[in-house]
């Protein structure tokens, strides 16, 4: 059997106050032990890494990102990550809960582009305002641990995140959403994909027509609204199939399908393979990391 997705909660060590912890990969390894970083993880907090030395591959939702010195990696709460050879890389790490960053900043981040990357290569951020802001954040965190420092760090880290989403290379295809309603639709899909599979349900929830949601979806992504809903459902199905022990019938029920055969047909049409075949194919990869 493959390895289950292990939920990881934000639990800072004694002496760390607030909802932001600055640590290092070396300290994380020492605190967690060698087995902590073997299984795939779903964090309830965000993780921001700056690689200062070494090379490794870090996987987030089935995409492997080669890490090298100067790279930044931002894994967001709810994503499924799997460490590569964590002993091979060094650098500072910010752990922070979503509430640590103010609501206004999150809204700006969501509205800054249709998709926020997980990985920034060194060449993308070196010498940019994002790099300068990150250096300021590291210097702020090195100060005496007080509530004032925590408040300052939250604001500087918010600036880092905003600058990162602006530091995507030209030609990446990433652009601001054409309408706020698309941001609302995307957020609603993230919250409700397990129970709402039809675009009409999202249209009724948001107060827009299905035609409007489809137009906005195509303007922003080239996909229909239904394809975006399906994409999110299939991603969660792949996570559960690759990293969990539950039978297909239980996964189908968790994702809102009333019958496992309907789920299998749905998955096959969109993923090009059956749930069982997908599980058999990716399990060896998941087990070896």
Tab-separated table of C-alpha atoms in Angstrom:
chain	number	residue	atom	x	y	z
A	1	UNK	CA	0.000	0.000	0.000
A	2	UNK	CA	1.073	3.584	-0.573
A	3	UNK	CA	1.669	6.157	2.096
A	4	UNK	CA	-1.258	8.066	3.534
A	5	UNK	CA	-1.390	11.835	3.359
A	6	UNK	CA	-0.312	12.939	6.798
A	7	UNK	CA	-2.053	16.065	8.109
A	8	UNK	CA	0.413	18.481	9.704
A	9	UNK	CA	-0.795	21.177	12.069
A	10	UNK	CA	0.935	24.434	12.937
A	11	UNK	CA	2.601	23.656	16.260
A	12	UNK	CA	5.519	26.036	16.915
A	13	UNK	CA	8.098	25.117	19.541
A	14	UNK	CA	8.019	26.639	23.037
A	15	UNK	CA	9.020	30.285	23.033
A	16	UNK	CA	7.612	31.057	19.583
A	17	UNK	CA	4.682	33.449	19.807
A	18	UNK	CA	2.140	34.467	17.197
A	19	UNK	CA	1.243	32.663	13.995
A	20	UNK	CA	4.590	32.972	12.205
A	21	UNK	CA	7.703	30.932	12.908
A	22	UNK	CA	11.067	31.477	11.256
A	23	UNK	CA	13.182	28.372	11.394
A	24	UNK	CA	15.622	26.568	9.118
A	25	UNK	CA	15.606	23.306	7.251
A	26	UNK	CA	18.321	22.041	9.607
A	27	UNK	CA	16.208	22.825	12.680
A	28	UNK	CA	13.127	21.303	11.051
A	29	UNK	CA	15.016	18.073	10.413
A	30	UNK	CA	16.330	17.964	13.978
A	31	UNK	CA	12.886	18.670	15.457
A	32	UNK	CA	10.936	16.278	13.257
A	33	UNK	CA	13.324	13.371	12.973
A	34	UNK	CA	14.152	11.427	9.815
A	35	UNK	CA	10.715	9.813	9.404
A	36	UNK	CA	8.830	13.114	9.571
A	37	UNK	CA	9.607	14.009	5.957
A	38	UNK	CA	9.057	10.660	4.231
A	39	UNK	CA	5.277	10.524	3.792
A	40	UNK	CA	3.259	13.029	1.757
A	41	UNK	CA	1.896	15.873	3.881
A	42	UNK	CA	-1.092	18.174	3.777
A	43	UNK	CA	-0.271	21.282	5.834
A	44	UNK	CA	-2.816	23.469	7.619
A	45	UNK	CA	-0.312	26.329	7.332
A	46	UNK	CA	1.819	27.884	4.594
A	47	UNK	CA	5.499	27.114	4.068
A	48	UNK	CA	7.950	29.530	2.432
A	49	UNK	CA	11.490	28.242	1.818
A	50	UNK	CA	14.542	30.065	0.490
A	51	UNK	CA	17.155	27.585	-0.675
A	52	UNK	CA	20.650	28.774	0.200
A	53	UNK	CA	22.611	25.600	-0.527
A	54	UNK	CA	22.123	22.225	-2.156
A	55	UNK	CA	19.709	20.763	-4.671
A	56	UNK	CA	16.622	18.575	-4.363
A	57	UNK	CA	13.204	18.018	-5.921
A	58	UNK	CA	10.137	19.098	-3.952
A	59	UNK	CA	6.779	17.739	-5.145
A	60	UNK	CA	3.500	19.632	-4.777
A	61	UNK	CA	0.324	18.043	-6.130
A	62	UNK	CA	2.135	15.722	-8.548
A	63	UNK	CA	4.491	18.394	-9.915
A	64	UNK	CA	8.160	18.028	-9.034
A	65	UNK	CA	10.075	21.305	-8.644
A	66	UNK	CA	13.885	21.124	-8.881
A	67	UNK	CA	15.275	23.379	-6.135
A	68	UNK	CA	18.628	25.127	-6.398
A	69	UNK	CA	20.390	27.907	-4.458
A	70	UNK	CA	18.445	31.164	-4.605
A	71	UNK	CA	15.110	29.494	-5.375
A	72	UNK	CA	11.950	30.184	-3.374
A	73	UNK	CA	9.263	27.584	-2.693
A	74	UNK	CA	5.810	28.525	-1.376
A	75	UNK	CA	3.547	25.624	-0.397
A	76	UNK	CA	0.075	26.772	0.586
A	77	UNK	CA	-2.228	25.369	3.226
A	78	UNK	CA	-4.267	22.475	1.843
A	79	UNK	CA	-1.825	21.459	-0.872
A	80	UNK	CA	-0.226	18.005	-0.735
A	81	UNK	CA	3.564	18.124	-0.663
A	82	UNK	CA	6.263	15.485	-0.578
A	83	UNK	CA	9.840	16.244	0.336
A	84	UNK	CA	12.638	14.930	-1.790
A	85	UNK	CA	16.056	14.538	-0.161
A	86	UNK	CA	15.510	17.170	2.514
A	87	UNK	CA	19.014	16.547	3.904
A	88	UNK	CA	20.450	17.828	0.613
A	89	UNK	CA	19.224	21.430	0.932
A	90	UNK	CA	19.656	24.212	3.486
A	91	UNK	CA	18.013	27.549	4.043
A	92	UNK	CA	15.530	29.562	6.116
A	93	UNK	CA	11.873	28.557	6.334
A	94	UNK	CA	8.823	30.604	7.271
A	95	UNK	CA	5.884	28.672	8.686
A	96	UNK	CA	2.730	30.747	8.992
A	97	UNK	CA	-0.995	30.176	9.316
A	98	UNK	CA	-3.365	31.822	6.825
A	99	UNK	CA	-4.787	34.109	9.582
A	100	UNK	CA	-1.257	35.451	10.180
A	101	UNK	CA	-1.616	37.446	6.963
A	102	UNK	CA	-4.379	40.050	6.872
A	103	UNK	CA	-7.498	39.505	4.795
A	104	UNK	CA	-6.757	42.459	2.533
A	105	UNK	CA	-3.415	40.968	1.527
A	106	UNK	CA	-4.975	37.598	0.719
A	107	UNK	CA	-7.583	39.336	-1.426
A	108	UNK	CA	-4.848	41.162	-3.325
A	109	UNK	CA	-2.933	37.914	-3.815
A	110	UNK	CA	-6.020	36.136	-5.143
A	111	UNK	CA	-6.805	38.998	-7.484
A	112	UNK	CA	-3.219	39.372	-8.709
A	113	UNK	CA	-3.402	36.401	-11.035
A	114	UNK	CA	-5.428	33.410	-12.070
A	115	UNK	CA	-2.909	30.954	-10.597
A	116	UNK	CA	-0.216	31.565	-7.998
A	117	UNK	CA	2.965	29.515	-8.587
A	118	UNK	CA	4.634	27.340	-5.973
A	119	UNK	CA	8.182	27.840	-7.226
A	120	UNK	CA	10.307	30.828	-8.214
A	121	UNK	CA	13.707	30.167	-9.732
A	122	UNK	CA	16.616	32.255	-8.473
A	123	UNK	CA	16.813	34.160	-11.739
A	124	UNK	CA	13.198	35.273	-11.315
A	125	UNK	CA	13.590	36.851	-7.875
A	126	UNK	CA	17.272	37.760	-7.558
A	127	UNK	CA	17.659	41.505	-7.132
A	128	UNK	CA	13.906	42.138	-7.184
A	129	UNK	CA	11.813	43.941	-4.531
A	130	UNK	CA	10.615	40.499	-3.417
A	131	UNK	CA	14.207	39.503	-2.612
A	132	UNK	CA	14.810	42.758	-0.728
A	133	UNK	CA	11.590	42.355	1.234
A	134	UNK	CA	12.515	38.791	2.145
A	135	UNK	CA	15.892	39.962	3.475
A	136	UNK	CA	14.014	42.531	5.575
A	137	UNK	CA	11.699	39.819	6.881
A	138	UNK	CA	14.656	37.662	7.887
A	139	UNK	CA	16.300	40.604	9.653
A	140	UNK	CA	13.039	41.445	11.429
A	141	UNK	CA	12.619	37.878	12.634
A	142	UNK	CA	16.156	37.914	14.031
A	143	UNK	CA	15.214	40.728	16.414
A	144	UNK	CA	14.087	40.200	19.980
A	145	UNK	CA	10.928	38.103	20.107
A	146	UNK	CA	8.192	40.477	21.136
A	147	UNK	CA	4.596	41.062	20.151
A	148	UNK	CA	5.744	44.203	18.345
A	149	UNK	CA	8.231	42.146	16.367
A	150	UNK	CA	5.501	39.624	15.499
A	151	UNK	CA	3.241	42.380	14.184
A	152	UNK	CA	6.079	43.870	12.126
A	153	UNK	CA	7.039	40.452	10.777
A	154	UNK	CA	3.446	39.772	9.680
A	155	UNK	CA	3.414	42.989	7.686
A	156	UNK	CA	6.817	42.412	6.099
A	157	UNK	CA	5.913	38.821	5.216
A	158	UNK	CA	2.662	40.045	3.658
A	159	UNK	CA	4.744	42.385	1.487
A	160	UNK	CA	7.021	39.490	0.482
A	161	UNK	CA	4.043	37.406	-0.651
A	162	UNK	CA	2.540	40.264	-2.630
A	163	UNK	CA	5.847	40.968	-4.333
A	164	UNK	CA	6.294	37.286	-5.133
A	165	UNK	CA	3.004	37.051	-6.983
A	166	UNK	CA	4.148	40.055	-9.026
A	167	UNK	CA	7.519	38.440	-9.834
A	168	UNK	CA	6.227	35.908	-12.347
A	169	UNK	CA	8.272	36.017	-15.579
A	170	UNK	CA	6.738	37.557	-18.673
A	171	UNK	CA	5.315	34.989	-21.041
A	172	UNK	CA	4.204	32.701	-18.207
A	173	UNK	CA	0.566	33.191	-19.203
A	174	UNK	CA	-0.318	34.458	-15.736
A	175	UNK	CA	-2.469	37.594	-15.684
A	176	UNK	CA	-4.919	39.338	-13.379
A	177	UNK	CA	-8.508	38.047	-13.488
A	178	UNK	CA	-10.711	40.001	-15.873
A	179	UNK	CA	-13.526	40.323	-13.306
A	180	UNK	CA	-13.874	40.002	-9.535
A	181	UNK	CA	-16.672	37.497	-10.097
A	182	UNK	CA	-14.130	35.019	-11.432
A	183	UNK	CA	-12.164	35.277	-8.166
A	184	UNK	CA	-15.380	34.609	-6.236
A	185	UNK	CA	-16.164	31.627	-8.472
A	186	UNK	CA	-12.683	30.180	-8.034
A	187	UNK	CA	-12.889	30.587	-4.245
A	188	UNK	CA	-16.350	29.024	-4.136
A	189	UNK	CA	-15.150	26.029	-6.140
A	190	UNK	CA	-12.327	25.532	-3.644
A	191	UNK	CA	-14.799	25.552	-0.746
A	192	UNK	CA	-17.602	23.514	-2.290
A	193	UNK	CA	-16.251	21.139	-4.948
A	194	UNK	CA	-17.111	18.092	-2.836
A	195	UNK	CA	-20.812	18.944	-2.735
A	196	UNK	CA	-21.365	21.106	-5.832
A	197	UNK	CA	-20.498	19.580	-9.198
A	198	UNK	CA	-22.736	21.664	-11.472
A	199	UNK	CA	-22.004	25.165	-12.722
A	200	UNK	CA	-25.661	26.086	-12.198
A	201	UNK	CA	-25.183	25.530	-8.453
A	202	UNK	CA	-22.281	27.999	-8.378
A	203	UNK	CA	-24.207	30.469	-10.517
A	204	UNK	CA	-27.117	30.392	-8.075
A	205	UNK	CA	-24.769	30.728	-5.129
A	206	UNK	CA	-22.954	33.747	-6.603
A	207	UNK	CA	-25.917	35.432	-8.261
A	208	UNK	CA	-24.574	35.163	-11.826
A	209	UNK	CA	-25.795	33.239	-14.847
A	210	UNK	CA	-24.034	30.082	-15.987
A	211	UNK	CA	-23.306	31.894	-19.236
A	212	UNK	CA	-21.440	34.644	-17.365
A	213	UNK	CA	-19.389	32.149	-15.341
A	214	UNK	CA	-18.473	30.262	-18.492
A	215	UNK	CA	-17.456	33.463	-20.261
A	216	UNK	CA	-15.284	34.570	-17.322
A	217	UNK	CA	-13.724	31.115	-17.001
A	218	UNK	CA	-12.762	31.065	-20.683
A	219	UNK	CA	-11.440	34.640	-20.585
A	220	UNK	CA	-9.183	33.803	-17.638
A	221	UNK	CA	-8.123	30.222	-18.251
A	222	UNK	CA	-9.276	29.072	-21.677
A	223	UNK	CA	-11.405	26.439	-19.951
A	224	UNK	CA	-15.135	26.352	-19.311
A	225	UNK	CA	-16.509	26.786	-15.802
A	226	UNK	CA	-17.451	23.107	-15.785
A	227	UNK	CA	-13.911	22.124	-16.745
A	228	UNK	CA	-12.547	24.137	-13.799
A	229	UNK	CA	-14.932	22.409	-11.390
A	230	UNK	CA	-13.983	19.028	-12.838
A	231	UNK	CA	-10.275	19.892	-12.639
A	232	UNK	CA	-10.556	20.549	-8.886
A	233	UNK	CA	-12.534	17.353	-8.230
A	234	UNK	CA	-10.070	15.252	-10.210
A	235	UNK	CA	-7.102	16.795	-8.381
A	236	UNK	CA	-8.583	15.794	-5.023
A	237	UNK	CA	-9.406	12.339	-6.350
A	238	UNK	CA	-5.797	11.902	-7.489
A	239	UNK	CA	-4.522	13.004	-4.073
A	240	UNK	CA	-6.703	10.438	-2.293
A	241	UNK	CA	-5.936	7.651	-4.746
A	242	UNK	CA	-2.182	8.240	-4.717
A	243	UNK	CA	-1.697	8.775	-1.008
A	244	UNK	CA	-4.583	7.126	0.841
A	245	UNK	CA	-5.789	3.610	1.641
A	246	UNK	CA	-9.499	4.237	1.090
A	247	UNK	CA	-11.264	2.085	-1.513
A	248	UNK	CA	-12.608	3.783	-4.613
A	249	UNK	CA	-16.168	3.585	-3.298
A	250	UNK	CA	-15.274	5.581	-0.189
A	251	UNK	CA	-13.373	8.186	-2.214
A	252	UNK	CA	-16.396	8.494	-4.515
A	253	UNK	CA	-18.667	9.154	-1.529
A	254	UNK	CA	-16.237	11.693	-0.044
A	255	UNK	CA	-16.263	13.613	-3.323
A	256	UNK	CA	-20.048	13.715	-3.530
A	257	UNK	CA	-20.779	10.849	-5.938
A	258	UNK	CA	-23.725	8.607	-5.108
A	259	UNK	CA	-22.264	5.600	-6.886
A	260	UNK	CA	-18.685	4.375	-7.321
A	261	UNK	CA	-19.299	3.334	-10.923
A	262	UNK	CA	-20.449	6.868	-11.777
A	263	UNK	CA	-17.289	8.220	-10.160
A	264	UNK	CA	-15.098	5.749	-12.054
A	265	UNK	CA	-16.693	6.753	-15.359
A	266	UNK	CA	-16.351	10.451	-14.490
A	267	UNK	CA	-12.687	10.039	-13.538
A	268	UNK	CA	-11.860	7.978	-16.638
A	269	UNK	CA	-13.414	10.562	-18.957
A	270	UNK	CA	-11.331	13.377	-17.450
A	271	UNK	CA	-8.085	11.668	-16.417
A	272	UNK	CA	-7.855	9.184	-19.278
A	273	UNK	CA	-7.567	6.207	-16.944
A	274	UNK	CA	-9.589	4.415	-14.306
A	275	UNK	CA	-9.143	5.247	-10.611
A	276	UNK	CA	-7.642	1.806	-9.967
A	277	UNK	CA	-5.199	2.090	-12.859
A	278	UNK	CA	-4.161	5.587	-11.778
A	279	UNK	CA	-3.535	4.329	-8.231
A	280	UNK	CA	-1.439	1.416	-9.499
A	281	UNK	CA	0.609	3.742	-11.708
A	282	UNK	CA	1.419	6.455	-9.181
A	283	UNK	CA	1.800	4.406	-6.004
A	284	UNK	CA	5.402	3.344	-6.718
A	285	UNK	CA	6.294	6.998	-7.390
A	286	UNK	CA	4.590	8.148	-4.178
A	287	UNK	CA	6.333	5.468	-2.138
A	288	UNK	CA	9.791	6.377	-3.418
A	289	UNK	CA	9.148	10.153	-3.179
